[in-house]
Coordinates of C-alpha atoms and ligand atoms in Angstrom, one line a residue:
Chain X
M1 CA 6.7 -23.8 33.1
P2 CA 5.8 -22.7 29.5
I3 CA 3.8 -20.4 29.2
V4 CA 2.9 -21.1 25.5
K5 CA 1.7 -24.3 24.9
L6 CA 0.9 -25.9 21.0
Q7 CA 0.6 -29.4 21.4
Q8 CA -0.7 -31.4 18.0
V9 CA -2.0 -28.3 16.4
T10 CA -3.3 -28.7 13.0
Y11 CA -5.4 -26.1 11.4
H12 CA -7.0 -26.0 7.4
Y13 CA -8.4 -22.7 6.5
P14 CA -12.3 -22.6 5.1
F15 CA -12.4 -24.6 1.9
T16 CA -8.7 -25.6 1.6
E17 CA -7.7 -29.4 1.6
K18 CA -3.8 -29.2 2.7
P19 CA -3.1 -28.1 6.4
A20 CA -1.7 -24.6 6.8
L21 CA -0.4 -25.9 9.9
Q22 CA 0.5 -29.5 10.8
D23 CA 1.4 -31.2 13.9
I24 CA 2.7 -28.8 15.5
N25 CA 3.9 -29.0 19.2
L26 CA 5.9 -25.5 20.5
E27 CA 6.6 -24.5 23.9
V28 CA 8.1 -21.0 25.1
E29 CA 8.7 -20.2 28.2
E30 CA 8.2 -17.0 30.0
G31 CA 10.7 -14.4 28.6
E32 CA 12.1 -16.5 25.7
F33 CA 12.3 -15.2 22.5
V34 CA 11.7 -17.3 19.7
A35 CA 11.8 -16.1 16.1
V36 CA 10.0 -18.1 13.5
I37 CA 11.6 -19.0 9.9
G38 CA 10.8 -19.9 6.6
P39 CA 9.6 -19.4 2.8
N40 CA 6.8 -17.6 1.8
G41 CA 3.7 -19.9 2.1
A42 CA 5.4 -21.7 5.1
G43 CA 2.9 -21.0 7.5
K44 CA 4.5 -18.6 9.7
S45 CA 1.5 -15.5 9.6
T46 CA -0.9 -18.7 10.0
L47 CA 1.4 -19.7 13.4
C48 CA 0.9 -16.3 14.5
Y49 CA -2.7 -16.0 14.0
T50 CA -3.3 -19.0 15.6
L51 CA -1.0 -17.8 18.8
A52 CA -2.8 -14.4 19.0
G53 CA -6.5 -16.3 18.9
F54 CA -7.7 -15.1 15.4
I55 CA -7.8 -18.8 14.7
P56 CA -10.2 -19.9 15.7
H57 CA -11.9 -17.1 16.9
F58 CA -11.4 -14.8 13.5
Y59 CA -10.8 -17.3 11.0
K60 CA -12.8 -20.2 11.1
G61 CA -11.9 -23.1 9.6
E62 CA -10.7 -26.5 11.3
L63 CA -8.2 -26.2 14.4
K64 CA -7.2 -29.3 16.0
G65 CA -4.8 -29.8 19.0
I66 CA -4.1 -27.9 22.0
V67 CA -3.6 -24.0 21.8
E68 CA -3.0 -22.7 25.3
V69 CA -1.4 -19.5 26.6
D70 CA -1.1 -18.9 30.7
G71 CA -2.9 -22.0 31.3
V72 CA -6.0 -21.1 29.4
L73 CA -7.3 -23.1 26.3
V74 CA -7.9 -20.3 23.5
Q75 CA -11.3 -21.9 22.8
D76 CA -12.2 -20.8 26.7
S77 CA -11.3 -17.3 26.2
D78 CA -12.9 -14.7 24.3
L79 CA -10.9 -12.9 21.8
S80 CA -11.3 -9.6 23.5
D81 CA -10.0 -10.8 26.7
W82 CA -7.0 -13.1 24.8
V83 CA -5.8 -10.1 22.7
L84 CA -4.8 -8.4 26.1
K85 CA -2.6 -11.4 26.9
V86 CA -1.6 -11.6 23.5
G87 CA -0.9 -8.6 21.3
L88 CA -0.1 -9.4 17.7
V89 CA 1.9 -6.9 15.4
F90 CA 0.6 -7.5 11.9
Q91 CA 2.6 -7.8 8.4
N92 CA 1.2 -5.3 6.8
P93 CA 1.6 -2.2 8.9
F94 CA -0.7 -0.1 6.4
N95 CA -3.7 -2.1 7.6
Q96 CA -3.4 -1.8 11.1
I97 CA -3.8 2.1 11.2
S98 CA -7.2 2.0 13.5
G99 CA -8.5 4.5 11.1
A100 CA -10.2 6.3 13.6
K101 CA -7.3 8.6 14.6
Y102 CA -5.7 11.7 13.5
T103 CA -2.2 11.4 15.6
V104 CA 0.6 8.8 16.0
F105 CA -0.1 9.6 20.2
E106 CA -3.9 9.1 19.5
E107 CA -3.3 6.0 17.5
V108 CA -0.7 4.0 20.0
A109 CA -3.4 5.3 22.5
F110 CA -6.2 3.3 21.0
G111 CA -5.7 -0.1 22.6
L112 CA -5.3 1.7 26.1
E113 CA -8.3 3.5 25.8
N114 CA -10.5 0.7 24.7
S115 CA -9.2 -1.4 27.6
G116 CA -10.2 1.1 29.7
V117 CA -7.1 2.5 31.0
P118 CA -7.3 6.1 33.1
R119 CA -6.2 9.1 31.1
S120 CA -3.0 9.9 33.3
E121 CA -1.8 6.6 32.6
I122 CA -2.7 6.3 29.0
I123 CA -0.2 9.6 28.2
R124 CA 2.4 8.2 30.7
R125 CA 2.5 4.9 28.7
V126 CA 2.0 6.1 25.5
E127 CA 4.9 8.6 25.6
E128 CA 7.2 6.2 27.3
V129 CA 6.5 3.7 24.6
L130 CA 7.1 6.5 21.8
Q131 CA 10.3 7.1 23.0
M132 CA 11.4 3.3 23.4
T133 CA 10.7 2.6 19.6
G134 CA 11.9 6.2 18.5
I135 CA 9.0 7.9 17.1
A136 CA 8.4 10.6 19.6
D137 CA 9.1 13.0 17.0
L138 CA 6.4 11.6 15.0
A139 CA 3.7 12.1 18.0
D140 CA 1.4 14.5 16.0
R141 CA 2.0 13.7 12.3
S142 CA -1.0 11.7 11.0
P143 CA -0.5 7.6 10.9
Y144 CA -1.5 8.0 7.3
S145 CA 1.8 10.3 6.5
L146 CA 4.3 8.5 7.4
S147 CA 6.7 6.0 5.6
G148 CA 6.5 2.1 5.7
G149 CA 9.3 1.4 8.4
Q150 CA 7.8 4.5 10.3
Q151 CA 4.4 3.1 10.1
Q152 CA 5.5 -0.2 11.7
R153 CA 7.0 0.8 14.4
V154 CA 3.7 2.6 15.5
A155 CA 2.1 -0.6 15.1
L156 CA 4.8 -2.1 17.1
A157 CA 4.1 0.7 19.6
S158 CA 0.4 0.3 19.5
I159 CA 0.6 -3.0 21.0
L160 CA 3.6 -2.8 23.1
V161 CA 1.5 -0.1 24.9
M162 CA -0.6 -2.4 25.8
Q163 CA 2.4 -4.9 27.6
P164 CA 0.8 -8.0 26.6
K165 CA 2.6 -11.4 28.5
V166 CA 3.4 -12.5 25.3
L167 CA 4.3 -10.6 22.1
V168 CA 3.9 -12.1 18.6
L169 CA 5.4 -10.2 15.8
D170 CA 5.0 -10.9 11.9
E171 CA 7.9 -9.5 9.7
P172 CA 7.7 -6.8 12.0
T173 CA 10.7 -4.9 10.1
S174 CA 9.9 -5.9 6.7
Q175 CA 9.8 -2.3 5.5
M176 CA 13.0 -0.8 7.5
D177 CA 16.4 -0.2 6.7
P178 CA 19.0 -2.0 8.6
I179 CA 19.5 0.9 11.5
G180 CA 15.8 0.6 12.0
T181 CA 16.0 -3.3 12.1
R182 CA 18.6 -3.3 14.5
E183 CA 16.6 -0.8 16.8
V184 CA 13.7 -2.5 16.6
F185 CA 15.2 -6.1 17.4
G186 CA 17.1 -4.3 20.8
V187 CA 13.5 -3.2 21.7
I188 CA 11.9 -6.4 21.3
R189 CA 15.0 -8.2 23.2
Q190 CA 15.4 -5.6 25.8
M191 CA 11.2 -6.4 26.4
A192 CA 12.3 -10.2 26.4
E193 CA 14.7 -9.6 29.2
Q194 CA 12.0 -7.3 31.3
G195 CA 10.0 -10.8 31.2
M196 CA 8.1 -10.6 28.2
T197 CA 7.5 -14.0 25.8
V198 CA 8.1 -13.2 22.3
V199 CA 7.6 -15.0 19.2
M200 CA 8.5 -13.4 16.1
A201 CA 8.3 -14.0 12.2
E202 CA 11.2 -13.0 10.7
H203 CA 13.5 -13.3 7.4
K204 CA 16.9 -11.5 8.6
V205 CA 18.4 -14.4 9.8
E206 CA 21.7 -12.3 10.8
W207 CA 19.9 -10.2 13.4
I208 CA 17.7 -13.4 14.8
A209 CA 21.6 -15.1 15.1
Q210 CA 22.1 -12.0 17.6
F211 CA 18.9 -11.4 19.2
A212 CA 16.6 -14.6 19.5
D213 CA 17.1 -17.5 22.2
R214 CA 15.9 -20.1 19.8
V215 CA 14.8 -20.6 16.4
I216 CA 11.8 -22.5 14.7
A217 CA 12.4 -23.6 10.8
L218 CA 8.7 -23.8 9.4
W219 CA 8.1 -25.2 6.3
E220 CA 5.3 -26.2 4.4
G221 CA 3.3 -26.1 7.9
K222 CA 5.4 -28.1 9.8
I223 CA 8.1 -27.8 12.1
Y224 CA 11.2 -28.8 9.8
L225 CA 13.8 -27.6 12.4
E226 CA 14.5 -26.4 15.8
G227 CA 17.1 -25.2 18.2
K228 CA 19.9 -22.6 18.8
P229 CA 20.1 -20.4 16.4
H230 CA 23.0 -20.7 15.0
E231 CA 22.9 -24.6 14.9
V232 CA 19.3 -24.1 13.2
L233 CA 20.9 -20.9 10.7
T234 CA 23.8 -22.9 9.6
D235 CA 22.2 -26.5 9.2
E236 CA 22.7 -27.5 5.3
R237 CA 19.1 -28.7 5.1
L238 CA 17.8 -25.6 4.8
V239 CA 19.1 -24.0 1.7
E240 CA 17.6 -27.4 -0.3
K241 CA 13.7 -26.6 1.1
G242 CA 14.7 -23.1 0.1
F243 CA 15.1 -21.2 3.3
G244 CA 16.6 -17.6 3.1
V245 CA 20.2 -18.3 4.1
S246 CA 22.5 -15.6 5.8
R247 CA 25.2 -14.7 2.4
Y248 CA 28.2 -15.2 5.2
T249 CA 27.0 -18.6 5.8
T250 CA 27.1 -19.1 2.1
T251 CA 30.5 -17.8 1.8
A252 CA 31.9 -19.9 4.4
R253 CA 30.0 -23.5 3.1
L254 CA 31.7 -22.5 -0.6
A255 CA 35.1 -21.8 1.4
L256 CA 35.1 -24.6 3.6
P257 CA 36.1 -27.8 0.6
R258 CA 38.9 -24.9 -0.4
G259 CA 40.4 -24.9 3.0
L260 CA 39.3 -21.3 3.6
W261 CA 37.3 -21.7 6.1
Q262 CA 38.2 -23.9 9.3
K263 CA 36.6 -26.9 9.9
E264 CA 36.3 -27.1 13.8
R265 CA 34.6 -23.6 13.6
P266 CA 30.8 -23.4 13.5
L267 CA 29.8 -21.9 9.7
P268 CA 29.1 -17.7 10.6
V269 CA 25.4 -16.1 10.6
T270 CA 27.1 -12.5 10.7
L271 CA 29.5 -10.4 9.4
E272 CA 31.3 -10.2 12.6
E273 CA 31.7 -14.1 12.8
A274 CA 32.7 -14.2 9.1
V275 CA 35.1 -11.5 9.8
A276 CA 36.6 -13.6 13.1
G277 CA 36.6 -17.0 11.4
F278 CA 38.6 -15.6 8.2
S279 CA 41.3 -13.4 10.2
A280 CA 41.8 -16.5 12.9
L281 CA 42.5 -18.3 9.5
R282 CA 44.8 -16.1 8.4
N283 CA 46.7 -15.7 11.6
A284 CA 47.1 -19.4 12.0
R285 CA 48.4 -19.6 8.2
R286 CA 51.0 -16.9 9.6
K287 CA 51.9 -18.7 12.5
Q288 CA 52.4 -21.7 10.8
G289 CA 54.6 -19.5 8.2
Chain K
M1 CA 0.1 11.5 1.1
H2 CA -2.6 13.3 3.2
E3 CA -1.4 15.0 6.3
R4 CA -4.6 16.6 6.8
L5 CA -7.2 14.3 7.4
S6 CA -9.3 16.9 9.1
F7 CA -10.4 20.6 8.4
Y8 CA -9.7 21.2 11.9
V9 CA -7.9 24.7 12.8
K10 CA -6.3 24.4 16.2
R11 CA -6.7 27.6 17.9
E12 CA -7.7 28.8 21.4
S13 CA -10.8 30.6 21.0
A14 CA -14.3 30.4 22.9
L15 CA -15.7 28.5 20.3
H16 CA -13.1 25.7 20.5
Q17 CA -13.6 25.5 24.2
L18 CA -17.2 24.7 24.0
N19 CA -18.7 21.2 24.3
P20 CA -18.5 19.4 20.8
L21 CA -22.2 18.5 21.5
T22 CA -23.1 22.1 22.2
K23 CA -21.6 23.2 18.9
L24 CA -23.6 20.6 17.4
T25 CA -26.4 21.9 18.4
L26 CA -25.9 25.4 17.9
V27 CA -25.7 24.0 14.2
F28 CA -29.2 23.1 14.5
G29 CA -30.1 26.3 16.2
L30 CA -29.0 28.2 13.6
I31 CA -30.6 25.9 10.4
L32 CA -33.9 25.7 12.0
P33 CA -34.5 29.0 12.7
A34 CA -33.5 30.4 8.9
F35 CA -35.6 28.0 7.3
L36 CA -38.7 27.7 9.7
V37 CA -39.0 31.6 11.0
P38 CA -41.7 32.8 8.4
F39 CA -40.3 36.7 9.0
Y40 CA -38.5 37.4 6.2
W41 CA -35.5 38.9 6.9
T42 CA -34.5 35.8 9.6
P43 CA -31.9 34.1 7.6
H44 CA -29.9 37.4 6.5
L45 CA -29.8 38.9 10.1
L46 CA -28.7 35.7 11.5
L47 CA -25.9 35.4 9.1
L48 CA -24.2 39.0 9.7
L49 CA -25.5 39.1 13.4
V50 CA -24.6 35.8 14.4
V51 CA -22.6 33.4 11.8
F52 CA -20.0 36.2 10.9
P53 CA -19.1 37.2 14.5
L54 CA -18.9 33.5 15.6
A55 CA -16.3 33.3 12.8
F56 CA -14.2 35.8 14.7
L57 CA -15.2 34.6 17.8
G58 CA -13.7 31.2 17.1
K59 CA -10.7 32.9 15.3
V60 CA -11.1 31.2 12.5
Q61 CA -12.3 34.2 10.1
G62 CA -9.6 33.5 7.7
E63 CA -10.5 29.9 7.5
Y64 CA -13.8 30.5 7.2
F65 CA -13.9 33.5 4.9
T66 CA -11.8 31.7 2.3
A67 CA -14.3 28.8 2.6
V68 CA -17.1 31.3 2.0
T69 CA -15.4 32.8 -1.5
K70 CA -14.0 29.1 -2.9
L71 CA -17.1 27.4 -1.7
I72 CA -20.3 28.6 -0.1
L73 CA -20.8 32.0 -2.3
P74 CA -20.2 29.9 -5.5
A75 CA -22.9 27.2 -4.3
A76 CA -25.4 29.9 -2.8
G77 CA -24.6 32.6 -5.9
F78 CA -25.5 29.3 -8.7
L79 CA -28.8 28.4 -6.9
F80 CA -29.8 32.3 -6.3
V81 CA -29.4 32.8 -10.3
M82 CA -31.3 29.5 -10.5
Q83 CA -34.6 30.2 -8.7
A84 CA -34.4 33.5 -10.0
L85 CA -34.9 32.7 -13.2
F86 CA -37.0 29.9 -13.2
I87 CA -39.1 30.0 -10.2
P88 CA -42.3 31.1 -11.7
G89 CA -45.1 33.6 -10.5
G90 CA -44.6 37.2 -8.9
E91 CA -46.5 40.1 -10.4
T92 CA -43.8 43.1 -10.6
V93 CA -42.0 41.9 -13.8
L94 CA -38.3 43.4 -13.6
A95 CA -37.3 42.5 -16.8
K96 CA -38.2 39.9 -19.8
L97 CA -35.0 38.2 -21.5
W98 CA -37.0 35.7 -24.2
F99 CA -38.8 33.0 -22.3
L100 CA -37.6 34.3 -18.5
T101 CA -39.0 36.7 -16.5
L102 CA -37.5 38.3 -13.7
T103 CA -40.0 39.4 -10.9
Q104 CA -39.4 41.2 -7.6
E105 CA -41.3 38.2 -6.0
S106 CA -39.2 35.3 -7.3
L107 CA -35.7 37.4 -6.8
M108 CA -36.9 37.8 -3.2
Y109 CA -37.6 34.5 -2.7
A110 CA -34.4 33.1 -4.1
F111 CA -32.1 35.7 -2.2
A112 CA -33.7 34.5 1.0
N113 CA -33.3 30.8 0.1
A114 CA -29.6 31.4 -1.2
V115 CA -28.9 33.0 2.1
R116 CA -30.3 30.4 4.3
I117 CA -28.3 27.8 2.2
F118 CA -25.5 30.3 3.7
V119 CA -26.1 29.7 7.0
M120 CA -26.6 26.2 6.8
V121 CA -23.2 25.3 5.2
S122 CA -21.5 28.1 7.4
S123 CA -22.7 26.6 10.3
F124 CA -21.2 23.4 9.3
T125 CA -18.0 24.7 8.4
L126 CA -17.5 26.5 11.5
F127 CA -18.3 23.6 13.6
M128 CA -15.9 21.7 11.8
L129 CA -13.1 24.1 12.0
T130 CA -13.6 24.5 15.6
T131 CA -14.4 21.0 16.5
H132 CA -11.7 18.0 16.4
P133 CA -13.6 15.0 14.7
S134 CA -12.1 13.0 17.8
E135 CA -13.3 15.0 20.7
L136 CA -17.0 14.9 19.0
M137 CA -16.6 11.0 19.0
S138 CA -15.0 10.7 22.4
D139 CA -17.9 13.0 23.6
L140 CA -20.9 11.3 21.9
T141 CA -19.3 7.6 22.7
Q142 CA -19.0 9.1 26.4
R143 CA -23.2 10.3 26.4
G144 CA -23.7 6.5 25.1
L145 CA -23.4 6.1 21.2
P146 CA -22.1 2.6 20.5
G147 CA -18.6 2.8 20.2
Q148 CA -18.9 0.6 16.8
F149 CA -21.3 3.6 15.6
A150 CA -18.6 6.4 16.3
Y151 CA -16.0 4.4 14.4
V152 CA -17.8 3.9 11.7
I153 CA -18.5 7.5 11.4
I154 CA -15.0 8.7 11.7
A155 CA -13.8 6.0 9.7
T156 CA -16.0 6.7 6.7
L157 CA -14.7 10.6 7.1
Q158 CA -10.9 9.0 7.2
I159 CA -11.8 7.0 4.0
I160 CA -12.8 9.5 1.4
P161 CA -9.1 10.7 1.0
Q162 CA -7.1 7.5 1.4
M163 CA -9.8 6.2 -1.2
Q164 CA -8.6 9.1 -3.3
A165 CA -5.1 8.3 -2.8
K166 CA -5.8 4.6 -3.8
A167 CA -7.7 5.4 -6.8
S168 CA -4.9 7.8 -8.2
T169 CA -2.0 4.9 -7.3
I170 CA -4.1 2.5 -9.3
I171 CA -4.8 4.9 -12.3
A172 CA -1.2 5.3 -12.6
A173 CA -0.4 1.6 -12.3
Q174 CA -3.0 1.0 -15.4
R175 CA -1.9 4.2 -17.5
S176 CA 1.6 3.2 -16.9
R177 CA 0.9 -0.3 -18.4
G178 CA -0.8 1.8 -21.3
L179 CA -4.2 1.9 -20.2
D180 CA -6.3 5.3 -21.9
T181 CA -7.7 7.8 -19.3
E182 CA -7.1 10.9 -21.1
S183 CA -9.0 10.5 -24.6
S184 CA -12.8 10.9 -25.5
F185 CA -15.7 10.6 -22.3
A186 CA -16.9 7.4 -24.0
R187 CA -13.6 5.7 -23.8
R188 CA -12.5 6.9 -20.3
V189 CA -15.9 5.3 -19.2
Q190 CA -14.9 2.2 -20.2
A191 CA -11.5 2.4 -19.3
L192 CA -12.4 3.0 -15.9
V193 CA -14.0 -0.7 -15.6
P194 CA -10.9 -2.0 -14.8
L195 CA -9.7 0.3 -12.1
V196 CA -13.2 -0.9 -10.2
G197 CA -11.9 -4.3 -9.5
P198 CA -8.7 -3.3 -7.6
L199 CA -10.4 -0.4 -6.1
V200 CA -13.5 -2.3 -5.0
F201 CA -11.7 -6.3 -3.7
G202 CA -8.4 -4.1 -2.7
S203 CA -10.9 -2.5 -0.1
L204 CA -12.8 -5.1 0.8
V205 CA -9.2 -7.2 1.3
E206 CA -8.1 -4.3 3.9
V207 CA -11.3 -4.2 5.6
E208 CA -10.8 -7.6 6.6
E209 CA -7.5 -6.9 8.1
R210 CA -8.3 -3.6 9.7
A211 CA -11.4 -5.1 11.2
I212 CA -8.3 -8.0 12.9
A213 CA -6.4 -4.6 13.3
I214 CA -8.7 -2.8 15.6
E215 CA -9.6 -6.5 17.2
A216 CA -6.3 -7.1 18.3
R217 CA -6.4 -3.6 20.0
G218 CA -9.3 -4.3 22.0
F219 CA -12.1 -2.8 20.2
T220 CA -14.3 -5.4 21.0
S221 CA -13.7 -5.2 24.8
R222 CA -16.8 -5.1 27.3
R223 CA -14.7 -3.1 29.8
P224 CA -15.5 0.6 29.9
K225 CA -13.6 3.0 27.6
T226 CA -12.0 5.4 28.6
S227 CA -10.5 8.4 26.5
L228 CA -7.5 10.3 26.1
R229 CA -9.1 13.8 25.2
E230 CA -10.4 15.3 28.4
I231 CA -13.5 17.0 27.1
Y232 CA -15.6 19.5 29.3
D233 CA -18.9 20.1 29.5
R234 CA -19.1 23.2 31.9
P235 CA -22.3 24.7 32.9
L236 CA -22.4 27.7 30.2
D237 CA -22.5 24.5 27.6
K238 CA -25.4 23.1 29.3
G239 CA -27.2 26.2 29.4
L240 CA -26.3 27.1 26.0
R241 CA -28.1 24.0 24.9
W242 CA -31.2 24.3 26.9
L243 CA -31.6 28.0 25.3
L244 CA -30.9 26.6 21.5
I245 CA -33.4 24.0 21.8
L246 CA -36.0 26.7 23.3
I247 CA -34.8 28.9 20.4
M248 CA -35.8 25.4 17.8
L249 CA -38.6 25.1 19.7
A250 CA -39.8 28.8 19.2
S251 CA -39.1 28.6 15.2
L252 CA -41.1 25.2 14.9
V253 CA -43.9 26.8 16.5
S254 CA -43.6 30.5 14.6
R255 CA -44.2 28.4 11.8
I256 CA -46.9 26.6 12.3
W257 CA -48.8 29.4 14.5
F258 CA -48.1 31.7 11.3
S259 CA -48.6 29.8 8.4
Ligands
ADP1 N1 -7.4 -16.8 4.2 C1 -6.8 -17.9 3.8 N2 -7.5 -18.7 3.4 C2 -6.8 -19.9 2.7 N3 -5.7 -20.0 3.1 C3 -4.5 -19.2 3.5 C4 -5.1 -18.0 3.7 N4 -4.2 -17.2 4.4 C5 -3.0 -18.3 3.9 N5 -3.4 -19.2 3.5 C6 -2.7 -20.2 2.8 O1 -1.7 -20.9 4.1 C7 -0.5 -21.5 3.8 C8 0.1 -20.5 4.8 O2 0.4 -18.9 4.6 P1 0.9 -18.2 5.5 O3 0.8 -18.2 6.8 O4 0.6 -17.1 4.8 O5 2.7 -17.8 5.2 P2 3.7 -17.2 5.1 O6 2.9 -16.3 6.3 O7 4.8 -18.5 6.2 O8 4.3 -16.7 3.9 C9 -0.5 -21.1 2.4 O9 -0.2 -21.9 1.7 C10 -1.3 -19.9 2.2 O10 -1.7 -19.9 0.9
MG2 MG1 3.5 -14.2 6.2

């Protein structure tokens, strides 16, 4: 039984002609890690808002089709109940700071205070999550004094601490360096292993290839391609529609007609795969003499 | 950016340990007598015998006296000079300066008023130095203040430094595009007009995003909220609050009685 179910979902923002989402059909299994890619304006954020219930509960406009999580229709649930089930980490970390708290520790605790968790458990869960997201040393800092990447970690921690069944992330590493990105992907993968369902809008295809179970490519509000990360991320059709493509894929694609990439070998997405491919070719040539 | 968003100074002191509501009552328990009791030396005595010792009791005398010299004394001093010179009346003329007359009565009156202001600002300063804003809000929310209300108060307290930071970013950005913010006053006012747009519109967009963001953290949940901070309300606090309420009532009565 899939935990997330979208059927024939079409959504128009108020006063707009063109749908931001069109005929979306999507099922996500419990514990699955799905990545959503797409050029700017493809509808990634809109999809995230829909999953998290902000469409239709906060953004009005016209929502058609079925949005169901854990067997409950979004229209039948209050937003305040829905957010406990589906947690959303937004694109802009600065605007996610509650504005009511003075330290990172308090900021992360905010969601638990609101949902009535006892104090001792709040403290235990916040400490655990701060460790996990690598910001334990920032606990006493003001959330405003942090860098963008650090604020993104705080935003992630603030939602993770609430232990939602479904975790939705909208470009959660956009302001992070490669080390931060790697850590965050690692944490999210770990959550998925523990049974949390993850849907993540993200540009960084090399990381998606390593960590996600499935990739959805959105284009103009529609699902354009869908499948295993490597199949989707190396699909030629992504290039013409302006999707971000890994430079290793591009390199190998250019090398292929020149005989510099083995035909039977799938195109690489990550550096490791590219290196493995090129060394395999060199070794094969050496053998031939 | 702004690491310090509040005046609070973390220390272990008797004043820090008091319940936030007790301290808030104390603020008004000082202000009301200072303004209402008809005995002339009341504010002066309060200042010397209560406010100053309280600063030491709260172990924030350093911060407090810095605030006194930088803010409270200049403000009270200005008020004193203005009132002493410009309040008419009084018989005992001490000095005459062109059209201004300085009388003993207006001098006394101005002095008492300046000390009243001194007491008022001091009480608030001591309150803010020894009370964490989150603690105050948690306490008031637990006493039944609606969460939305508490949020608005505390978010407003934080918005001013944020707005300042944003305004300076926008000014820097506009200036780098050749905006003149440094010449004559009129031109500078003119130059400010294009800054208003981004500041206000940017803030509106942010308000919407922030509203969704706190919603995502279960802010409107109907479950009873809990609090990370443990707030004590000891019998001493309750006793003090009653005493302070009595003092406030007594000042009010004395005012009505003797006038
Ligand atoms: N609040 C809104 N009101 C009207 N149109 C919007 C709003 N937010 C986004 N859109 C439009 O919906 C489409 C999808 O946007 P979005 O989901 O933000 O894309 P992405 O996150 O992939 O960049 C875009 O055409 C965008 O202009
Ligand atoms: Mg987006």
